[in-house]
Amino acid sequence: MMNGAESLVRTLVASGVDVCFSNPGTSEMHFVAALDRVEGMRCVLGLFEGVVTGMADGYARMAEKPASTLLHLGPGLGNGLANLHNAKKAFTPVVNIVGEHATYHVEHNAPLTADIEGIARPVSGWVKTSMSAKDVAKDGAEAVAASMGVPGQIATLILPANTAWEESDGPAAPVQPVDRPKAPAEAIRAAAAALVSGEECMIHMSDTALMGEALEMAGRIAAKTGCRLSCKTSNRRWERGAGRVPVERVQYPVDIALKQLSSVKHLVLLGAPVPVAFFAYPNKPSVLIPESCNVVEVAPEGYDLLAALRDIAEELGATDIEPIRQEASKPDLMSGELTPESIASAIGHFMPKDAIIADESVTSGRGLMPFTAGTEQHDWLSLTGGSIGIGMPYATGAAIACPDRKVICLEGDGSGMYTLQALWTQAREKCDVVNVIFANRTYEILKGELMNVGAQNPGRKAFDMLEIGRPDLDWRQLAEGMGVPATRATTAEEFNQQFERALNEPGPHLIEAWM
Amino acid sequence: MMNGAESLVRTLVASGVDVCFSNPGTSEMHFVAALDRVEGMRCVLGLFEGVVTGMADGYARMAEKPASTLLHLGPGLGNGLANLHNAKKAFTPVVNIVGEHATYHVEHNAPLTADIEGIARPVSGWVKTSMSAKDVAKDGAEAVAASMGVPGQIATLILPANTAWEESDGPAAPVQPVDRPKAPAEAIRAAAAALVSGEECMIHMSDTALMGEALEMAGRIAAKTGCRLSCKTSNRRWERGAGRVPVERVQYPVDIALKQLSSVKHLVLLGAPVPVAFFAYPNKPSVLIPESCNVVEVAPEGYDLLAALRDIAEELGATDIEPIRQEASKPDLMSGELTPESIASAIGHFMPKDAIIADESVTSGRGLMPFTAGTEQHDWLSLTGGSIGIGMPYATGAAIACPDRKVICLEGDGSGMYTLQALWTQAREKCDVVNVIFANRTYEILKGELMNVGAQNPGRKAFDMLEIGRPDLDWRQLAEGMGVPATRATTAEEFNQQFERALNEPGPHLIEAWM
């Protein structure tokens, strides 16, 4: 006989889901045991569920297909919620397998009993509890297809323990995900009209428009019409570097973003909504474009953005035009004081070809863009949902997806502490990740925000909540305690040398940039 | 003018809530700024929200009143969910203050926008979003009263940023919590009848029955009738030690628990439900008492259990009887190999008077009970909801609540990794906590559970998900990286010496018990 757990593992593999990021418990033991009976599923352990879900996000961003997670009942899912929120906002496909008590045991309200569907729903586009071992495989195939729906989303399949151990009908056939919808013809024409209006026009993009042929096509339209190309502050994945089509990112600080967008007369949206402020501030607007701006929504996230851009280019006779391209340029190394700029210079200078940047550098990294624009081609992953603690997990997941590429994780010391357990998985799986910790010993962003929101007369107690020194963290010890070699850089020269060396050695490294 | 945030802080202080465990963000900056304008609120920073909520639980267990938490929007609450689950299952009062976007900003779906009420509901008995600065104080007073309702529960107040910065009407008067209900007279009589039936009777207790006068009264009844006294496997707080009324704990392993309860003819429930298995296992029952057992439910959690026990004692003429009492006995120290037993001996041997045991030792700690039964009087806190990662957080919260008492945190290495950031708060707040890490480098409990659930033929891939070596964690480095002095013990002698020394020094310590 084949039990429900094994039927599910076989169905996942048949559906193309061949990595499972796991933090299992008792209810998931049959799933775990099935892993040894099924070929083709790689299983990666995380010591905390926020690491597990963040890894699944990073993996799917690079692999362009979902991984599964294996989580232990409601609290295990709860621990993974923040990074699932980030994945949700990135429209990343993720398939969660969440264990549950046996169907007949739930009514007894044992300690771990919780409303798992209720916990899942705020982050999941698809939620289902399998009620019989015979349903598990079919539900699993549906979960995979749902995760790859339009747009990508979180699918959460809840697996009562007895449906895992009871007899199944064997694996289910994969379910074909729906096709990407096409943008309507009138939206294409409206976009083309805006682009040839003679007034300032900006194509604002995210999702798949920031990659491959779609990005090239946007570059052709820009070359033909002189329009601006912009993207969200934070994107699931953004292809950048010398020779790629350059795109300006909408800035995080509201006043700067308002200025950046103040002259735009026509905003053409492809896979991105109208830019809005990250937070509301007293007496500042939520919407960042001028009221008079003409907005043309061509297609939202999950649509066929390449086809939409090609259709626009055809309307404009731009399909054969050479795209605008970023010129090559590498910053020189700096010396002396270690600053965000000197670190940005080193990153631009040493960037290896096809690197993956897993960015969660928050304030310290705001100046990184110009230093890296013209360097070797790379992918840039961003904190899409604003929930800090994704950096080292998604760096790890990206490294699992792309073992031949170097991952550079840019991490704040404050944000890194949320999910530092990811370092252990990097060590176990020998991931090629260079983790750079911007160690400024404060929640620096909050010091600015305290003023931005107009808080009056903050004093010692308030600042104590924003400073994470006293005692200082020692990231060398934290990393080495989890098996990752680590160094501290206190000058630009030390950083430059340590960063170059770390890039040239296999396996994970951590550099604490002590500023 | 007084803004909404300040009106809330003043209301909380007036309602007796004078500690706030915090991990704030932009939306909470006005609350943070108000802390410096209001006397009497101690603010304790955690570097991760699971630490924050676990500290609030530990604090309230010892202080017998709620602390507040300060959390950043949906994902911040999500990170705190697992330990709120544990607090919910303990019926611990907790008041969550969760920031939210300004009311007018929510519709713009900025990155951090989430269904905060939806995330809160599975763990909260009371949820409310303040919609105006003028409501915030009143809502805050209601939240405090709700948390102290019957039984204790989580109250989550969601605070849109503009309700924090706009003008309020000043603080609100405290709301009186409801009185603890009394057990019905017929239940008292039924309990008394069972106790004098001549058949084996067990009083099964938890909640406030395991403390103070209520526990004494149970001991009088046991002295009078010869009944057994038992408690749940995991309890919010349990007063133990020499001279206290001894209570047997229902065992975690199902087969042992079934045997333990097999002869019980009458089960009298006071603040605890009928014992059930923690998990379901194939071909084993969920309910642990014999089908023929007569169950008398006197009063559930949150009722006046002292009054109920006194009423039963009065029926039996037992109010003036000397209670059964635990004899004093301290285990001798062991030597040689470091084992769970040698550690348990040292804990029992060196236990300081009025120590607080924050237990999350999982498998390693199952043998602790007999070694500590007759030692100095102490309070025992347990993992009530089964969601690992509460140990070091609730130890920290207990130390904040009881600065004059020594806290001993017994922590598995697997479970400790979920919320290791608590060590940093212990260092910052100079908490008197001795953390003992049972470093066996596996999720030992899962190895047993893999067999218990009948999983067939587990192999290398399965065991890789249960073993947390490769690489080994080094808890000395992890602790010292967060400012907590740490040592490793590899023999019983080393452990005994290190444990005695740590108990005699102020501030936090960590001992990695390397087995």
PDB file of N, CA and C in Angstrom, chain A residues 23 26 30 35-37 41 49 75 78 85 89 101 105 108-109 111 113 277-279 286 385 387 417-418 421 424 428 449 453 456 459 461-462 464 467 469-471 474 481, chain B residues 23 26 30 35-37 41 49 75 78 85 89 101 105 108-109 111 113 277-279 286 385 387 417-418 421 424 428 449 453 456 459 461-462 464 467 469-471 474 481:
ATOM      1  N   ASN A  23      10.732  22.258   8.426  1.00  0.00           N
ATOM      2  CA  ASN A  23      10.934  22.253   9.862  1.00  0.00           C
ATOM      3  C   ASN A  23       9.804  21.421  10.447  1.00  0.00           C
ATOM      4  N   THR A  26       5.983  16.096  14.850  1.00  0.00           N
ATOM      5  CA  THR A  26       5.386  14.763  14.900  1.00  0.00           C
ATOM      6  C   THR A  26       4.372  14.522  13.785  1.00  0.00           C
ATOM      7  N   HIS A  30       5.279  11.127   8.742  1.00  0.00           N
ATOM      8  CA  HIS A  30       5.069  10.220   7.601  1.00  0.00           C
ATOM      9  C   HIS A  30       5.536  10.854   6.297  1.00  0.00           C
ATOM     10  N   LEU A  35      10.146  10.631   2.182  1.00  0.00           N
ATOM     11  CA  LEU A  35      11.216  11.234   1.375  1.00  0.00           C
ATOM     12  C   LEU A  35      12.263  10.203   0.955  1.00  0.00           C
ATOM     13  N   ASP A  36      12.473   9.204   1.805  1.00  0.00           N
ATOM     14  CA  ASP A  36      13.480   8.197   1.480  1.00  0.00           C
ATOM     15  C   ASP A  36      12.955   7.144   0.511  1.00  0.00           C
ATOM     16  N   ARG A  37      11.649   7.144   0.283  1.00  0.00           N
ATOM     17  CA  ARG A  37      11.084   6.146  -0.638  1.00  0.00           C
ATOM     18  C   ARG A  37      10.821   6.743  -2.019  1.00  0.00           C
ATOM     19  N   MET A  41      13.195  14.408  -4.561  1.00  0.00           N
ATOM     20  CA  MET A  41      12.820  15.536  -3.700  1.00  0.00           C
ATOM     21  C   MET A  41      14.009  15.857  -2.795  1.00  0.00           C
ATOM     22  N   GLU A  49      11.005  28.418  11.321  1.00  0.00           N
ATOM     23  CA  GLU A  49      10.115  28.416  10.158  1.00  0.00           C
ATOM     24  C   GLU A  49      10.192  29.695   9.323  1.00  0.00           C
ATOM     25  N   PRO A  75       1.203  26.890  14.943  1.00  0.00           N
ATOM     26  CA  PRO A  75       2.331  27.718  15.364  1.00  0.00           C
ATOM     27  C   PRO A  75       3.509  27.667  14.389  1.00  0.00           C
ATOM     28  N   GLY A  78       2.581  29.902  11.792  1.00  0.00           N
ATOM     29  CA  GLY A  78       2.656  31.260  12.335  1.00  0.00           C
ATOM     30  C   GLY A  78       4.074  31.797  12.295  1.00  0.00           C
ATOM     31  N   HIS A  85       4.263  36.623   4.074  1.00  0.00           N
ATOM     32  CA  HIS A  85       3.743  37.954   3.717  1.00  0.00           C
ATOM     33  C   HIS A  85       4.626  38.589   2.639  1.00  0.00           C
ATOM     34  N   LYS A  89       3.505  39.473  -1.281  1.00  0.00           N
ATOM     35  CA  LYS A  89       3.624  40.788  -1.914  1.00  0.00           C
ATOM     36  C   LYS A  89       4.519  40.733  -3.150  1.00  0.00           C
ATOM     37  N   HIS A 101      -3.377  17.854  13.421  1.00  0.00           N
ATOM     38  CA  HIS A 101      -3.772  16.670  14.172  1.00  0.00           C
ATOM     39  C   HIS A 101      -4.629  15.761  13.291  1.00  0.00           C
ATOM     40  N   HIS A 105      -8.832  13.804  16.121  1.00  0.00           N
ATOM     41  CA  HIS A 105      -8.160  14.266  17.349  1.00  0.00           C
ATOM     42  C   HIS A 105      -8.392  15.762  17.585  1.00  0.00           C
ATOM     43  N   HIS A 108     -10.486  17.247  20.490  1.00  0.00           N
ATOM     44  CA  HIS A 108     -10.036  17.108  21.877  1.00  0.00           C
ATOM     45  C   HIS A 108      -9.198  18.294  22.349  1.00  0.00           C
ATOM     46  N   ASN A 109      -8.944  19.231  21.446  1.00  0.00           N
ATOM     47  CA  ASN A 109      -8.292  20.488  21.830  1.00  0.00           C
ATOM     48  C   ASN A 109      -6.981  20.254  22.584  1.00  0.00           C
ATOM     49  N   PRO A 111      -2.887  20.516  23.217  1.00  0.00           N
ATOM     50  CA  PRO A 111      -2.176  21.804  23.288  1.00  0.00           C
ATOM     51  C   PRO A 111      -1.875  22.453  21.941  1.00  0.00           C
ATOM     52  N   THR A 113      -3.487  22.288  19.174  1.00  0.00           N
ATOM     53  CA  THR A 113      -4.654  22.552  18.330  1.00  0.00           C
ATOM     54  C   THR A 113      -4.813  24.052  18.102  1.00  0.00           C
ATOM     55  N   ALA A 277       3.150  55.732  -1.040  1.00  0.00           N
ATOM     56  CA  ALA A 277       4.111  55.822   0.058  1.00  0.00           C
ATOM     57  C   ALA A 277       4.117  54.521   0.847  1.00  0.00           C
ATOM     58  N   PHE A 278       5.278  54.167   1.359  1.00  0.00           N
ATOM     59  CA  PHE A 278       5.416  52.950   2.149  1.00  0.00           C
ATOM     60  C   PHE A 278       4.597  53.078   3.432  1.00  0.00           C
ATOM     61  N   PHE A 279       4.726  54.246   4.070  1.00  0.00           N
ATOM     62  CA  PHE A 279       3.904  54.569   5.237  1.00  0.00           C
ATOM     63  C   PHE A 279       3.189  55.888   4.978  1.00  0.00           C
ATOM     64  N   SER A 286      -0.524  59.979   0.342  1.00  0.00           N
ATOM     65  CA  SER A 286      -0.264  58.539   0.218  1.00  0.00           C
ATOM     66  C   SER A 286       0.142  58.190  -1.209  1.00  0.00           C
ATOM     67  N   GLY A 385       7.658  42.894   0.926  1.00  0.00           N
ATOM     68  CA  GLY A 385       6.522  43.112   1.819  1.00  0.00           C
ATOM     69  C   GLY A 385       6.862  43.964   3.027  1.00  0.00           C
ATOM     70  N   SER A 387       8.566  43.296   5.551  1.00  0.00           N
ATOM     71  CA  SER A 387       8.725  42.588   6.825  1.00  0.00           C
ATOM     72  C   SER A 387      10.164  42.121   6.944  1.00  0.00           C
ATOM     73  N   MET A 417      18.876  39.907  12.658  1.00  0.00           N
ATOM     74  CA  MET A 417      18.614  39.169  13.896  1.00  0.00           C
ATOM     75  C   MET A 417      17.274  38.433  13.898  1.00  0.00           C
ATOM     76  N   TYR A 418      16.371  38.809  13.002  1.00  0.00           N
ATOM     77  CA  TYR A 418      15.057  38.147  13.007  1.00  0.00           C
ATOM     78  C   TYR A 418      15.149  36.676  12.591  1.00  0.00           C
ATOM     79  N   GLN A 421      19.069  32.232  12.054  1.00  0.00           N
ATOM     80  CA  GLN A 421      19.237  30.775  11.960  1.00  0.00           C
ATOM     81  C   GLN A 421      19.507  30.320  10.533  1.00  0.00           C
ATOM     82  N   TRP A 424      22.894  28.725   9.669  1.00  0.00           N
ATOM     83  CA  TRP A 424      23.138  27.306   9.904  1.00  0.00           C
ATOM     84  C   TRP A 424      22.818  26.482   8.650  1.00  0.00           C
ATOM     85  N   ARG A 428      25.179  24.006   6.529  1.00  0.00           N
ATOM     86  CA  ARG A 428      24.873  22.596   6.265  1.00  0.00           C
ATOM     87  C   ARG A 428      24.852  22.311   4.766  1.00  0.00           C
ATOM     88  N   GLU A 449      12.451  57.726  10.927  1.00  0.00           N
ATOM     89  CA  GLU A 449      10.987  57.681  10.911  1.00  0.00           C
ATOM     90  C   GLU A 449      10.389  58.376  12.135  1.00  0.00           C
ATOM     91  N   VAL A 453       7.438  61.110  11.287  1.00  0.00           N
ATOM     92  CA  VAL A 453       6.041  61.067  11.709  1.00  0.00           C
ATOM     93  C   VAL A 453       5.728  62.192  12.691  1.00  0.00           C
ATOM     94  N   GLN A 456       7.039  63.993  19.066  1.00  0.00           N
ATOM     95  CA  GLN A 456       7.617  65.108  19.810  1.00  0.00           C
ATOM     96  C   GLN A 456       8.545  64.639  20.923  1.00  0.00           C
ATOM     97  N   GLY A 459      12.988  60.845  24.051  1.00  0.00           N
ATOM     98  CA  GLY A 459      14.077  60.880  25.028  1.00  0.00           C
ATOM     99  C   GLY A 459      14.755  59.536  25.118  1.00  0.00           C
ATOM    100  N   LYS A 461      14.195  56.763  26.811  1.00  0.00           N
ATOM    101  CA  LYS A 461      13.417  55.525  26.699  1.00  0.00           C
ATOM    102  C   LYS A 461      13.070  55.230  25.248  1.00  0.00           C
ATOM    103  N   ALA A 462      12.739  56.259  24.502  1.00  0.00           N
ATOM    104  CA  ALA A 462      12.411  56.048  23.090  1.00  0.00           C
ATOM    105  C   ALA A 462      13.638  55.566  22.328  1.00  0.00           C
ATOM    106  N   ASP A 464      16.201  54.059  23.412  1.00  0.00           N
ATOM    107  CA  ASP A 464      16.548  52.692  23.809  1.00  0.00           C
ATOM    108  C   ASP A 464      15.822  51.645  22.959  1.00  0.00           C
ATOM    109  N   GLU A 467      17.924  51.524  19.451  1.00  0.00           N
ATOM    110  CA  GLU A 467      19.343  51.204  19.424  1.00  0.00           C
ATOM    111  C   GLU A 467      19.545  49.770  19.880  1.00  0.00           C
ATOM    112  N   GLY A 469      22.643  48.416  20.291  1.00  0.00           N
ATOM    113  CA  GLY A 469      23.876  48.219  21.033  1.00  0.00           C
ATOM    114  C   GLY A 469      23.514  47.999  22.501  1.00  0.00           C
ATOM    115  N   ARG A 470      24.532  47.988  23.366  1.00  0.00           N
ATOM    116  CA  ARG A 470      24.285  47.798  24.814  1.00  0.00           C
ATOM    117  C   ARG A 470      23.482  46.536  25.069  1.00  0.00           C
ATOM    118  N   PRO A 471      23.973  45.350  24.952  1.00  0.00           N
ATOM    119  CA  PRO A 471      25.331  45.080  24.471  1.00  0.00           C
ATOM    120  C   PRO A 471      25.380  45.021  22.948  1.00  0.00           C
ATOM    121  N   ASP A 474      27.942  40.575  18.393  1.00  0.00           N
ATOM    122  CA  ASP A 474      29.174  40.179  17.703  1.00  0.00           C
ATOM    123  C   ASP A 474      28.792  39.142  16.644  1.00  0.00           C
ATOM    124  N   GLY A 481      29.198  30.324  15.548  1.00  0.00           N
ATOM    125  CA  GLY A 481      28.388  29.425  16.380  1.00  0.00           C
ATOM    126  C   GLY A 481      27.448  28.563  15.558  1.00  0.00           C
TER     127      GLY A 481
ATOM    128  N   ASN B  23       8.927  45.542  20.066  1.00  0.00           N
ATOM    129  CA  ASN B  23       9.740  45.513  18.855  1.00  0.00           C
ATOM    130  C   ASN B  23       9.025  46.416  17.853  1.00  0.00           C
ATOM    131  N   THR B  26       7.883  51.925  12.306  1.00  0.00           N
ATOM    132  CA  THR B  26       7.464  53.295  12.014  1.00  0.00           C
ATOM    133  C   THR B  26       6.080  53.624  12.577  1.00  0.00           C
ATOM    134  N   HIS B  30       4.959  57.036  17.577  1.00  0.00           N
ATOM    135  CA  HIS B  30       4.332  57.968  18.520  1.00  0.00           C
ATOM    136  C   HIS B  30       4.137  57.314  19.887  1.00  0.00           C
ATOM    137  N   LEU B  35       6.501  57.279  25.598  1.00  0.00           N
ATOM    138  CA  LEU B  35       7.068  56.614  26.775  1.00  0.00           C
ATOM    139  C   LEU B  35       7.899  57.567  27.622  1.00  0.00           C
ATOM    140  N   ASP B  36       8.523  58.539  26.972  1.00  0.00           N
ATOM    141  CA  ASP B  36       9.352  59.481  27.721  1.00  0.00           C
ATOM    142  C   ASP B  36       8.528  60.584  28.388  1.00  0.00           C
ATOM    143  N   ARG B  37       7.278  60.686  28.022  1.00  0.00           N
ATOM    144  CA  ARG B  37       6.431  61.724  28.626  1.00  0.00           C
ATOM    145  C   ARG B  37       5.551  61.165  29.740  1.00  0.00           C
ATOM    146  N   MET B  41       6.033  53.417  32.932  1.00  0.00           N
ATOM    147  CA  MET B  41       5.997  52.293  31.989  1.00  0.00           C
ATOM    148  C   MET B  41       7.423  51.882  31.672  1.00  0.00           C
ATOM    149  N   GLU B  49       9.990  39.330  17.455  1.00  0.00           N
ATOM    150  CA  GLU B  49       8.688  39.411  18.118  1.00  0.00           C
ATOM    151  C   GLU B  49       8.308  38.155  18.879  1.00  0.00           C
ATOM    152  N   PRO B  75       2.872  41.492   9.969  1.00  0.00           N
ATOM    153  CA  PRO B  75       4.009  40.576  10.068  1.00  0.00           C
ATOM    154  C   PRO B  75       4.653  40.565  11.456  1.00  0.00           C
ATOM    155  N   GLY B  78       2.542  38.432  13.360  1.00  0.00           N
ATOM    156  CA  GLY B  78       2.757  37.065  12.870  1.00  0.00           C
ATOM    157  C   GLY B  78       3.967  36.430  13.520  1.00  0.00           C
ATOM    158  N   HIS B  85       0.226  31.737  20.935  1.00  0.00           N
ATOM    159  CA  HIS B  85      -0.489  30.452  21.010  1.00  0.00           C
ATOM    160  C   HIS B  85      -0.216  29.783  22.358  1.00  0.00           C
ATOM    161  N   LYS B  89      -2.977  29.047  25.378  1.00  0.00           N
ATOM    162  CA  LYS B  89      -3.239  27.733  25.974  1.00  0.00           C
ATOM    163  C   LYS B  89      -2.966  27.741  27.486  1.00  0.00           C
ATOM    164  N   HIS B 101      -1.252  50.833   9.495  1.00  0.00           N
ATOM    165  CA  HIS B 101      -1.205  52.032   8.665  1.00  0.00           C
ATOM    166  C   HIS B 101      -2.301  53.014   9.098  1.00  0.00           C
ATOM    167  N   HIS B 105      -4.693  55.231   4.751  1.00  0.00           N
ATOM    168  CA  HIS B 105      -3.595  54.704   3.931  1.00  0.00           C
ATOM    169  C   HIS B 105      -3.810  53.233   3.581  1.00  0.00           C
ATOM    170  N   HIS B 108      -4.522  51.837   0.024  1.00  0.00           N
ATOM    171  CA  HIS B 108      -3.498  51.913  -1.018  1.00  0.00           C
ATOM    172  C   HIS B 108      -2.635  50.666  -1.099  1.00  0.00           C
ATOM    173  N   ASN B 109      -2.868  49.727  -0.167  1.00  0.00           N
ATOM    174  CA  ASN B 109      -2.204  48.425  -0.255  1.00  0.00           C
ATOM    175  C   ASN B 109      -0.677  48.550  -0.342  1.00  0.00           C
ATOM    176  N   PRO B 111       3.255  47.999   0.852  1.00  0.00           N
ATOM    177  CA  PRO B 111       3.839  46.667   1.076  1.00  0.00           C
ATOM    178  C   PRO B 111       3.475  46.014   2.406  1.00  0.00           C
ATOM    179  N   THR B 113       0.834  46.355   4.202  1.00  0.00           N
ATOM    180  CA  THR B 113      -0.600  46.186   4.440  1.00  0.00           C
ATOM    181  C   THR B 113      -0.951  44.701   4.555  1.00  0.00           C
ATOM    182  N   ALA B 277      -4.335  12.852  24.740  1.00  0.00           N
ATOM    183  CA  ALA B 277      -3.000  12.670  24.175  1.00  0.00           C
ATOM    184  C   ALA B 277      -2.558  13.957  23.479  1.00  0.00           C
ATOM    185  N   PHE B 278      -1.269  14.225  23.546  1.00  0.00           N
ATOM    186  CA  PHE B 278      -0.719  15.418  22.904  1.00  0.00           C
ATOM    187  C   PHE B 278      -0.900  15.317  21.398  1.00  0.00           C
ATOM    188  N   PHE B 279      -0.599  14.150  20.838  1.00  0.00           N
ATOM    189  CA  PHE B 279      -0.848  13.858  19.427  1.00  0.00           C
ATOM    190  C   PHE B 279      -1.683  12.586  19.340  1.00  0.00           C
ATOM    191  N   SER B 286      -7.316   8.857  21.843  1.00  0.00           N
ATOM    192  CA  SER B 286      -7.042  10.275  22.091  1.00  0.00           C
ATOM    193  C   SER B 286      -7.277  10.627  23.557  1.00  0.00           C
ATOM    194  N   GLY B 385       1.459  25.324  25.145  1.00  0.00           N
ATOM    195  CA  GLY B 385       0.822  25.159  23.836  1.00  0.00           C
ATOM    196  C   GLY B 385       1.596  24.254  22.898  1.00  0.00           C
ATOM    197  N   SER B 387       4.254  24.759  21.353  1.00  0.00           N
ATOM    198  CA  SER B 387       5.006  25.430  20.294  1.00  0.00           C
ATOM    199  C   SER B 387       6.387  25.800  20.824  1.00  0.00           C
ATOM    200  N   MET B 417      16.843  27.322  19.510  1.00  0.00           N
ATOM    201  CA  MET B 417      17.205  28.045  18.296  1.00  0.00           C
ATOM    202  C   MET B 417      16.056  28.876  17.724  1.00  0.00           C
ATOM    203  N   TYR B 418      14.818  28.592  18.122  1.00  0.00           N
ATOM    204  CA  TYR B 418      13.680  29.338  17.562  1.00  0.00           C
ATOM    205  C   TYR B 418      13.683  30.797  18.008  1.00  0.00           C
ATOM    206  N   GLN B 421      17.303  34.962  20.282  1.00  0.00           N
ATOM    207  CA  GLN B 421      17.510  36.403  20.458  1.00  0.00           C
ATOM    208  C   GLN B 421      17.153  36.858  21.867  1.00  0.00           C
ATOM    209  N   TRP B 424      19.924  38.227  24.125  1.00  0.00           N
ATOM    210  CA  TRP B 424      20.349  39.631  24.050  1.00  0.00           C
ATOM    211  C   TRP B 424      19.566  40.484  25.048  1.00  0.00           C
ATOM    212  N   ARG B 428      20.940  42.809  28.022  1.00  0.00           N
ATOM    213  CA  ARG B 428      20.648  44.247  28.151  1.00  0.00           C
ATOM    214  C   ARG B 428      20.002  44.553  29.490  1.00  0.00           C
ATOM    215  N   GLU B 449       9.066  10.013  17.963  1.00  0.00           N
ATOM    216  CA  GLU B 449       7.754  10.165  17.341  1.00  0.00           C
ATOM    217  C   GLU B 449       7.698   9.492  15.971  1.00  0.00           C
ATOM    218  N   VAL B 453       4.479   6.999  15.419  1.00  0.00           N
ATOM    219  CA  VAL B 453       3.405   7.130  14.432  1.00  0.00           C
ATOM    220  C   VAL B 453       3.480   6.014  13.389  1.00  0.00           C
ATOM    221  N   GLN B 456       7.318   4.002   8.208  1.00  0.00           N
ATOM    222  CA  GLN B 456       8.085   2.832   7.785  1.00  0.00           C
ATOM    223  C   GLN B 456       9.428   3.209   7.163  1.00  0.00           C
ATOM    224  N   GLY B 459      15.063   6.632   6.332  1.00  0.00           N
ATOM    225  CA  GLY B 459      16.458   6.503   5.927  1.00  0.00           C
ATOM    226  C   GLY B 459      17.208   7.804   6.169  1.00  0.00           C
ATOM    227  N   LYS B 461      17.617  10.603   4.448  1.00  0.00           N
ATOM    228  CA  LYS B 461      16.954  11.891   4.228  1.00  0.00           C
ATOM    229  C   LYS B 461      16.037  12.230   5.393  1.00  0.00           C
ATOM    230  N   ALA B 462      15.338  11.231   5.892  1.00  0.00           N
ATOM    231  CA  ALA B 462      14.442  11.474   7.032  1.00  0.00           C
ATOM    232  C   ALA B 462      15.251  11.881   8.260  1.00  0.00           C
ATOM    233  N   ASP B 464      18.116  13.192   8.419  1.00  0.00           N
ATOM    234  CA  ASP B 464      18.704  14.528   8.240  1.00  0.00           C
ATOM    235  C   ASP B 464      17.750  15.629   8.701  1.00  0.00           C
ATOM    236  N   GLU B 467      18.118  15.675  12.785  1.00  0.00           N
ATOM    237  CA  GLU B 467      19.406  15.886  13.445  1.00  0.00           C
ATOM    238  C   GLU B 467      19.893  17.294  13.158  1.00  0.00           C
ATOM    239  N   GLY B 469      22.937  18.430  14.162  1.00  0.00           N
ATOM    240  CA  GLY B 469      24.381  18.521  14.030  1.00  0.00           C
ATOM    241  C   GLY B 469      24.701  18.748  12.552  1.00  0.00           C
ATOM    242  N   ARG B 470      25.997  18.640  12.209  1.00  0.00           N
ATOM    243  CA  ARG B 470      26.415  18.828  10.796  1.00  0.00           C
ATOM    244  C   ARG B 470      25.907  20.152  10.245  1.00  0.00           C
ATOM    245  N   PRO B 471      26.369  21.324  10.571  1.00  0.00           N
ATOM    246  CA  PRO B 471      27.396  21.520  11.583  1.00  0.00           C
ATOM    247  C   PRO B 471      26.791  21.583  12.990  1.00  0.00           C
ATOM    248  N   ASP B 474      27.404  25.919  18.289  1.00  0.00           N
ATOM    249  CA  ASP B 474      28.241  26.234  19.452  1.00  0.00           C
ATOM    250  C   ASP B 474      27.518  27.316  20.254  1.00  0.00           C
ATOM    251  N   GLY B 481      28.019  36.095  21.547  1.00  0.00           N
ATOM    252  CA  GLY B 481      27.724  37.044  20.468  1.00  0.00           C
ATOM    253  C   GLY B 481      26.580  37.982  20.809  1.00  0.00           C
TER     254      GLY B 481
END
